[in-house]
CSV table of C-alpha atoms and ligand atoms in Angstrom, one decimal:
chain,number,residue,atom,x,y,z
A,1,MET,CA,28.2,-14.5,18.8
A,2,ASN,CA,25.2,-16.7,19.7
A,3,PHE,CA,23.9,-19.1,17.2
A,4,GLU,CA,21.8,-21.0,19.6
A,5,PRO,CA,17.8,-21.1,19.2
A,6,ARG,CA,15.8,-19.5,21.8
A,7,ALA,CA,14.5,-21.9,24.7
A,8,ASP,CA,11.3,-21.5,23.6
A,9,VAL,CA,11.8,-22.6,20.3
A,10,SER,CA,9.8,-25.5,20.4
A,11,ALA,CA,6.9,-23.8,22.9
A,12,GLY,CA,5.3,-22.3,19.3
A,13,GLU,CA,5.5,-19.5,17.1
A,14,LEU,CA,8.6,-17.0,17.4
A,15,HIS,CA,7.3,-13.7,16.3
A,16,ALA,CA,9.0,-9.8,16.3
A,17,ALA,CA,8.6,-7.0,14.1
A,18,SER,CA,10.8,-4.5,12.9
A,19,GLN,CA,11.0,-1.0,11.6
A,20,ALA,CA,14.1,0.0,9.2
A,21,GLN,CA,14.3,3.2,6.8
A,22,PRO,CA,15.7,3.5,3.3
A,23,ASN,CA,19.2,4.9,3.1
A,24,ILE,CA,20.4,6.9,0.5
A,25,ALA,CA,23.8,6.8,-0.8
A,26,LEU,CA,26.2,9.6,-1.7
A,27,VAL,CA,28.9,7.8,-2.8
A,28,LYS,CA,27.1,4.9,-4.7
A,29,TYR,CA,27.6,1.1,-4.6
A,30,TRP,CA,27.6,-0.3,-8.2
A,31,GLY,CA,29.3,-3.4,-9.2
A,32,LYS,CA,29.8,-6.9,-7.2
A,33,ARG,CA,33.5,-8.4,-6.6
A,34,ASP,CA,31.3,-11.4,-5.6
A,35,VAL,CA,27.9,-12.5,-6.6
A,36,ALA,CA,27.0,-15.2,-4.4
A,37,LEU,CA,28.2,-13.7,-1.1
A,38,ASN,CA,27.0,-10.2,-2.3
A,39,LEU,CA,30.5,-8.6,-1.7
A,40,PRO,CA,30.8,-4.9,-3.7
A,41,VAL,CA,33.6,-4.0,-5.7
A,42,VAL,CA,33.6,-0.4,-4.3
A,43,GLY,CA,33.0,1.1,-0.7
A,44,SER,CA,30.1,3.3,-0.2
A,45,ILE,CA,28.8,6.0,2.3
A,46,SER,CA,25.3,6.6,2.7
A,47,ILE,CA,22.7,8.7,5.1
A,48,THR,CA,19.9,6.7,6.5
A,49,LEU,CA,16.2,8.6,6.8
A,50,ASP,CA,13.8,8.9,9.1
A,51,SER,CA,10.0,9.1,8.1
A,52,LEU,CA,10.2,6.8,5.1
A,53,TRP,CA,10.0,3.1,6.1
A,54,THR,CA,9.4,-0.7,6.1
A,55,ARG,CA,7.6,-2.3,8.7
A,56,THR,CA,8.1,-6.0,8.8
A,57,GLU,CA,6.7,-8.7,11.2
A,58,VAL,CA,8.4,-12.5,11.0
A,59,ARG,CA,6.4,-15.1,12.5
A,60,PHE,CA,8.1,-18.6,12.2
A,61,VAL,CA,6.0,-21.3,12.7
A,62,PRO,CA,7.1,-24.8,13.8
A,63,GLY,CA,6.0,-27.8,11.5
A,64,GLN,CA,5.1,-25.1,8.4
A,65,LYS,CA,7.1,-26.0,5.2
A,66,GLN,CA,7.1,-23.2,3.3
A,67,ASP,CA,7.6,-19.2,4.0
A,68,GLN,CA,4.2,-17.0,3.2
A,69,VAL,CA,5.4,-13.7,2.3
A,70,SER,CA,2.9,-10.5,1.8
A,71,LEU,CA,4.7,-7.4,1.2
A,72,ASN,CA,2.2,-4.3,1.1
A,73,GLY,CA,-0.8,-6.7,1.1
A,74,ARG,CA,0.3,-8.6,-2.2
A,75,SER,CA,2.3,-11.7,-2.9
A,76,ASP,CA,5.1,-11.9,-5.5
A,77,GLU,CA,7.2,-14.7,-6.6
A,78,ALA,CA,10.3,-13.0,-7.1
A,79,GLU,CA,10.6,-11.0,-4.2
A,80,SER,CA,9.4,-14.1,-1.8
A,81,ARG,CA,12.2,-15.9,-3.2
A,82,ARG,CA,14.4,-13.3,-2.1
A,83,VAL,CA,12.8,-13.1,1.3
A,84,THR,CA,13.0,-16.9,1.8
A,85,ALA,CA,16.7,-16.8,0.6
A,86,CYS,CA,17.2,-14.3,3.3
A,87,LEU,CA,15.6,-16.3,6.2
A,88,ASP,CA,17.3,-19.5,5.3
A,89,LEU,CA,20.7,-17.4,6.3
A,90,LEU,CA,18.7,-17.1,9.8
A,91,ARG,CA,17.5,-20.4,10.0
A,92,GLN,CA,21.0,-21.7,9.4
A,93,ARG,CA,22.4,-19.9,12.1
A,94,ALA,CA,19.5,-20.7,14.4
A,95,GLY,CA,19.5,-24.5,13.6
A,96,VAL,CA,16.2,-24.5,12.8
A,97,ASP,CA,14.0,-25.3,9.2
A,98,TYR,CA,10.4,-24.2,9.5
A,99,GLY,CA,8.8,-21.7,7.6
A,100,ALA,CA,7.6,-18.3,8.6
A,101,LYS,CA,4.9,-15.8,7.8
A,102,VAL,CA,6.3,-12.6,6.6
A,103,THR,CA,4.2,-9.4,6.5
A,104,SER,CA,5.9,-5.9,5.4
A,105,GLN,CA,4.9,-2.9,4.3
A,106,ASN,CA,6.4,0.6,3.1
A,107,ASN,CA,5.0,4.0,3.5
A,108,PHE,CA,6.6,5.0,-0.1
A,109,PRO,CA,6.9,3.6,-4.1
A,110,THR,CA,8.3,0.0,-3.7
A,111,ALA,CA,11.1,-0.6,-6.4
A,112,ALA,CA,11.4,2.8,-8.1
A,113,GLY,CA,14.7,3.8,-7.2
A,114,LEU,CA,13.6,4.8,-3.6
A,115,ALA,CA,15.6,1.9,-1.8
A,116,SER,CA,12.9,-0.1,-0.7
A,117,SER,CA,15.3,-3.3,-0.7
A,118,ALA,CA,17.7,-1.7,1.8
A,119,SER,CA,14.9,-1.0,4.4
A,120,GLY,CA,13.1,-4.0,3.7
A,121,PHE,CA,16.1,-6.4,4.0
A,122,ALA,CA,17.1,-4.5,7.1
A,123,ALA,CA,14.1,-5.0,8.7
A,124,LEU,CA,13.4,-8.6,7.5
A,125,VAL,CA,17.3,-9.5,9.0
A,126,HIS,CA,16.4,-7.6,12.4
A,127,ALA,CA,12.8,-8.9,12.7
A,128,GLY,CA,13.7,-12.6,11.7
A,129,ALA,CA,17.1,-12.6,14.3
A,130,HIS,CA,14.8,-11.3,17.1
A,131,ALA,CA,12.1,-13.9,16.3
A,132,LEU,CA,14.5,-16.8,16.3
A,133,GLY,CA,16.2,-15.4,19.5
A,134,LEU,CA,19.3,-14.6,17.7
A,135,ALA,CA,21.7,-12.4,19.8
A,136,LEU,CA,23.3,-10.7,16.7
A,137,SER,CA,25.3,-7.5,17.1
A,138,ARG,CA,24.3,-4.8,14.4
A,139,VAL,CA,27.7,-5.4,12.6
A,140,GLU,CA,26.4,-9.1,12.3
A,141,GLN,CA,23.1,-8.1,11.2
A,142,SER,CA,24.4,-6.0,8.6
A,143,VAL,CA,26.9,-8.7,7.4
A,144,LEU,CA,23.4,-11.0,6.8
A,145,ALA,CA,21.4,-7.8,5.5
A,146,ARG,CA,24.2,-7.5,3.1
A,147,ARG,CA,23.9,-11.1,1.7
A,148,CYS,CA,20.0,-10.0,0.8
A,149,SER,CA,20.8,-6.7,-0.6
A,150,GLY,CA,24.1,-5.2,-0.8
A,151,SER,CA,22.6,-1.4,0.4
A,152,ALA,CA,20.6,-3.2,3.1
A,153,ALA,CA,23.9,-3.4,5.2
A,154,ARG,CA,23.7,0.3,5.7
A,155,SER,CA,20.0,0.3,6.8
A,156,ILE,CA,20.8,-1.6,10.0
A,157,PHE,CA,22.5,1.8,11.3
A,158,GLY,CA,21.5,5.3,11.3
A,159,GLY,CA,22.7,8.6,10.4
A,160,TYR,CA,25.9,8.5,8.1
A,161,VAL,CA,27.2,4.9,7.3
A,162,GLU,CA,30.3,3.5,5.4
A,163,TRP,CA,30.1,0.3,4.2
A,164,ALA,CA,33.6,-1.1,3.0
A,165,HIS,CA,34.3,-3.4,-0.2
A,166,GLY,CA,36.7,-5.3,1.9
A,167,LYS,CA,39.3,-7.2,0.2
A,168,LEU,CA,39.0,-11.0,1.7
A,169,ALA,CA,37.3,-13.6,-0.2
A,170,ASP,CA,35.2,-14.4,2.5
A,171,GLY,CA,33.8,-11.2,2.5
A,172,THR,CA,34.0,-10.9,6.4
A,173,ASP,CA,36.0,-7.4,5.9
A,174,SER,CA,33.0,-6.2,3.7
A,175,VAL,CA,31.1,-4.5,6.8
A,176,ALA,CA,29.0,-1.2,7.0
A,177,ARG,CA,30.1,1.0,10.1
A,178,PRO,CA,28.5,4.3,11.1
A,179,LEU,CA,30.5,7.2,10.7
A,180,LEU,CA,28.4,10.2,12.2
A,181,ASP,CA,24.8,10.5,14.3
A,182,ALA,CA,22.0,12.0,12.3
A,183,ASP,CA,21.7,14.3,14.9
A,184,ALA,CA,25.3,15.2,14.9
A,185,TRP,CA,24.6,16.8,11.3
A,186,PRO,CA,20.8,16.8,10.5
A,187,LEU,CA,20.4,17.6,6.9
A,188,ARG,CA,16.8,17.1,5.3
A,189,VAL,CA,16.1,15.4,2.1
A,190,ALA,CA,13.1,16.3,-0.6
A,191,VAL,CA,12.3,13.3,-2.4
A,192,ALA,CA,10.9,14.0,-6.0
A,193,ILE,CA,8.8,11.3,-7.3
A,194,THR,CA,8.8,11.4,-10.9
A,195,SER,CA,7.3,7.9,-11.7
A,196,LYS,CA,5.5,5.3,-9.4
A,197,ALA,CA,6.3,2.5,-11.5
A,198,ALA,CA,8.7,0.1,-10.8
A,199,LYS,CA,12.1,0.2,-12.6
A,200,GLN,CA,12.8,-1.8,-15.7
A,201,VAL,CA,16.3,-3.2,-14.7
A,202,GLY,CA,16.7,-3.9,-11.1
A,203,SER,CA,20.0,-3.0,-9.7
A,204,THR,CA,21.4,-6.5,-9.3
A,205,GLU,CA,21.1,-7.0,-13.1
A,206,GLY,CA,21.8,-3.5,-14.0
A,207,MET,CA,25.4,-4.2,-11.8
A,208,ARG,CA,25.9,-6.9,-13.8
A,209,ARG,CA,25.3,-5.7,-17.1
A,210,THR,CA,27.4,-3.0,-16.2
A,211,ALA,CA,30.2,-4.6,-15.2
A,212,ARG,CA,30.4,-6.6,-18.0
A,213,THR,CA,29.9,-4.1,-20.8
A,214,SER,CA,30.8,-0.6,-19.5
A,215,PRO,CA,34.1,0.9,-21.1
A,216,TYR,CA,34.2,2.6,-17.9
A,217,GLN,CA,33.8,-0.1,-15.2
A,218,SER,CA,37.7,0.2,-14.5
A,219,ALA,CA,37.9,3.9,-14.0
A,220,TRP,CA,35.2,3.5,-11.7
A,221,VAL,CA,36.5,1.2,-9.7
A,222,ASP,CA,39.9,2.8,-9.7
A,223,THR,CA,38.7,6.2,-8.5
A,224,GLN,CA,36.3,5.5,-5.8
A,225,GLU,CA,38.7,5.5,-2.9
A,226,ALA,CA,39.5,9.0,-3.4
A,227,ASP,CA,35.8,9.5,-3.5
A,228,LEU,CA,35.3,7.9,-0.2
A,229,ASP,CA,37.8,9.7,1.5
A,230,VAL,CA,36.4,13.0,0.2
A,231,ALA,CA,33.0,12.5,1.5
A,232,ARG,CA,34.0,11.3,4.6
A,233,ASN,CA,36.3,14.2,5.6
A,234,ALA,CA,33.5,16.3,4.5
A,235,ILE,CA,30.9,14.5,6.7
A,236,LEU,CA,33.0,14.3,9.6
A,237,ALA,CA,34.0,18.3,9.3
A,238,ARG,CA,30.4,18.7,8.6
A,239,ASP,CA,31.4,20.7,5.5
A,240,PHE,CA,28.4,20.9,3.2
A,241,ASP,CA,30.0,22.1,0.3
A,242,ALA,CA,32.5,19.3,-0.4
A,243,LEU,CA,29.8,16.9,0.7
A,244,ALA,CA,27.7,18.5,-2.4
A,245,ALA,CA,30.6,18.5,-4.8
A,246,ILE,CA,31.5,14.9,-4.5
A,247,SER,CA,27.8,13.6,-3.7
A,248,GLU,CA,26.7,15.2,-7.2
A,249,HIS,CA,29.9,13.6,-8.9
A,250,SER,CA,29.6,10.1,-8.0
A,251,CYS,CA,25.9,9.8,-8.6
A,252,LEU,CA,27.0,11.6,-11.9
A,253,LYS,CA,29.6,9.1,-12.5
A,254,MET,CA,27.8,5.9,-11.4
A,255,HIS,CA,25.0,6.9,-14.0
A,256,ALA,CA,27.2,7.7,-16.5
A,257,LEU,CA,28.9,4.2,-16.0
A,258,ALA,CA,25.6,2.4,-16.3
A,259,MET,CA,24.3,4.3,-19.4
A,260,ALA,CA,27.6,3.5,-21.2
A,261,ALA,CA,26.4,-0.3,-20.5
A,262,GLN,CA,25.0,-2.3,-23.7
A,263,PRO,CA,22.4,-1.9,-23.6
A,264,GLY,CA,22.7,1.4,-21.7
A,265,LEU,CA,20.9,1.7,-18.4
A,266,LEU,CA,18.8,5.1,-18.4
A,267,TYR,CA,17.2,5.3,-15.0
A,268,TRP,CA,16.3,9.2,-15.4
A,269,LYS,CA,12.7,10.6,-16.7
A,270,GLY,CA,12.6,14.0,-18.0
A,271,ALA,CA,11.6,15.4,-14.7
A,272,THR,CA,14.9,13.6,-13.0
A,273,VAL,CA,16.4,16.1,-15.5
A,274,GLU,CA,14.5,18.9,-14.7
A,275,CYS,CA,15.1,18.8,-10.9
A,276,MET,CA,19.1,18.4,-11.0
A,277,HIS,CA,19.0,21.7,-13.0
A,278,ARG,CA,16.7,23.3,-10.5
A,279,VAL,CA,18.7,22.2,-7.4
A,280,ARG,CA,22.0,23.4,-9.1
A,281,VAL,CA,20.2,26.7,-10.0
A,282,LEU,CA,19.3,27.1,-6.3
A,283,ARG,CA,22.8,26.5,-5.4
A,284,GLN,CA,23.8,29.1,-7.5
A,285,GLN,CA,21.8,31.3,-5.6
A,286,GLY,CA,23.1,30.3,-2.3
A,287,VAL,CA,21.0,27.6,-1.2
A,288,PRO,CA,22.8,24.9,0.4
A,289,VAL,CA,21.4,21.8,-1.5
A,290,PHE,CA,22.9,19.0,-4.0
A,291,PHE,CA,21.3,16.2,-5.6
A,292,THR,CA,21.4,12.5,-6.0
A,293,VAL,CA,19.6,9.7,-8.0
A,294,ASP,CA,19.7,6.0,-7.7
A,295,ALA,CA,18.8,3.2,-9.9
A,296,GLY,CA,15.4,4.9,-10.7
A,297,PRO,CA,13.8,8.2,-11.5
A,298,GLN,CA,13.5,9.7,-8.0
A,299,LEU,CA,15.5,12.8,-7.3
A,300,LYS,CA,16.9,13.4,-3.8
A,301,ALA,CA,17.7,16.4,-3.0
A,302,VAL,CA,19.8,16.9,0.5
A,303,CYS,CA,19.8,20.2,2.2
A,304,VAL,CA,20.2,22.0,5.2
A,305,PRO,CA,17.1,22.3,7.2
A,306,SER,CA,16.3,25.8,7.2
A,307,ALA,CA,16.4,25.5,3.3
A,308,ILE,CA,13.6,22.4,3.2
A,309,GLU,CA,10.7,24.2,2.5
A,310,GLN,CA,12.1,26.3,-0.5
A,311,VAL,CA,13.6,23.0,-2.1
A,312,LYS,CA,10.5,21.3,-1.7
A,313,ALA,CA,8.5,24.4,-3.7
A,314,VAL,CA,11.0,24.4,-6.2
A,315,LEU,CA,10.9,20.3,-6.9
A,316,CYS,CA,7.0,20.2,-6.6
A,317,ASP,CA,6.5,22.9,-9.1
A,318,ALA,CA,9.0,20.9,-12.0
A,319,PRO,CA,6.7,19.7,-14.8
A,320,GLY,CA,6.6,15.8,-14.5
A,321,VAL,CA,7.2,15.7,-10.3
A,322,LEU,CA,3.8,13.7,-9.2
A,323,ASP,CA,4.6,14.3,-5.4
A,324,VAL,CA,7.7,15.6,-3.4
A,325,LEU,CA,8.3,13.4,0.1
A,326,ASP,CA,10.6,15.0,2.8
A,327,ALA,CA,12.7,13.4,5.1
A,328,GLY,CA,15.1,14.0,8.1
A,329,LEU,CA,18.1,11.6,9.0
A,330,GLY,CA,17.2,8.9,11.3
A,331,ALA,CA,18.0,5.6,13.1
A,332,GLY,CA,19.0,2.5,12.3
A,333,ALA,CA,16.6,-0.8,12.5
A,334,ARG,CA,14.7,-1.2,15.5
A,335,ALA,CA,12.1,-3.5,17.0
A,336,MET,CA,8.3,-2.6,17.0
A,337,PRO,CA,5.3,-3.9,18.8
A,338,VAL,CA,4.0,-7.0,16.8
A,339,GLY,CA,0.4,-7.6,15.7
A,340,GLU,CA,0.0,-3.9,14.1
A,341,LEU,CA,0.5,-4.5,10.1
A,342,ALA,CA,-2.5,-5.7,8.4
A,343,THR,CA,-1.9,-8.5,6.1
B,1,DP6,C1,22.3,2.8,-6.6
B,1,DP6,O1,21.7,-2.5,-2.8
B,1,DP6,O2,19.5,-2.8,-4.5
B,1,DP6,O3,20.6,2.4,-4.8
B,1,DP6,O4,23.1,-5.6,-3.6
B,1,DP6,O5,21.9,-6.3,-6.0
B,1,DP6,O6,20.5,-5.6,-3.8
B,1,DP6,P1,21.4,-5.6,-4.6
B,1,DP6,O7,21.6,-3.5,-4.9
B,1,DP6,P2,21.0,-3.1,-4.0
B,1,DP6,O8,22.1,-1.5,-5.2
B,1,DP6,C2,21.7,-0.2,-4.5
B,1,DP6,C3,22.5,0.4,-6.2
B,1,DP6,C4,22.1,2.0,-5.9
B,1,DP6,C5,23.4,2.7,-5.3
B,1,DP6,C6,23.2,2.5,-3.3
B,1,DP6,O9,22.4,2.3,-2.7
B,1,DP6,O10,24.6,2.7,-2.8
């Protein structure tokens, strides 16, 4: 591990750009065993997408005191604080204390259950580490991304990814690792957008409320290892039906757990439920497709490549669906040319 700052630190600004894509959890992360270190109470398994992205440029400026953060052309105080906390982890490693200018863009709706924090913090850690000349392995980047947003640990990697909950108090065993490359089993994902508004209760608060008040919390934790085993085996065997069954189960179980919190967390719109029914009807008709939904109203339908047009058409036609995006499975975080993002 290299904690040394780059040799040209004093020469001027340190600048890098990166892209990362959202990931969709098939076996869900919900709940923390350590809030300060952001360690999960359960492991999770996800797929990283390709055509939806966050692109982020980070420019550290010696002498600058504060970070300046622009997300999709706007400045948001709460988001800026999270970005600064994340950059602080990198500054500590590099032994520098100066501020950065951060410009970030998503090509999909932000904070509406489309994993924008996953791609956002994965891109930020990747770009920030490169700007500071930190030679971090992907696992080390993933550990830092996890500190900023749990699901970001998985977006450092491409394809099918498992993030272990780990048992150690310092979290060094709670790392994400790739399970299978994207092109080894190139499934497709249709995303039905049912609302473009930011969600009312973010994941962090939702998890806190659930752990404190949901009567199903211990059942959730106790049954997760078995779900992970089934999903991991299904992925390694490319067994679509087994992956469909366990993914829908994990999704509905997570939402049932969260709905039973007080006050209950209800992330779905009517159109989300309509899309679930439509996906199940398609599957009964023999189309290999299943759904999953994160902490927001968008429905993600995962299918074999030959079914994607049919799945999109059926979701597009559902009342309340505003748009249907479509993605394949993609790579992990990577470097981009600097200077291409509008501020
Ligand atoms: C429902 O990673 O956004 O999407 O660690 O508090 O930032 P924080 O939470 P976040 O939670 C994602 C929850 C989920 C399930 C998942 O992605 O596994």
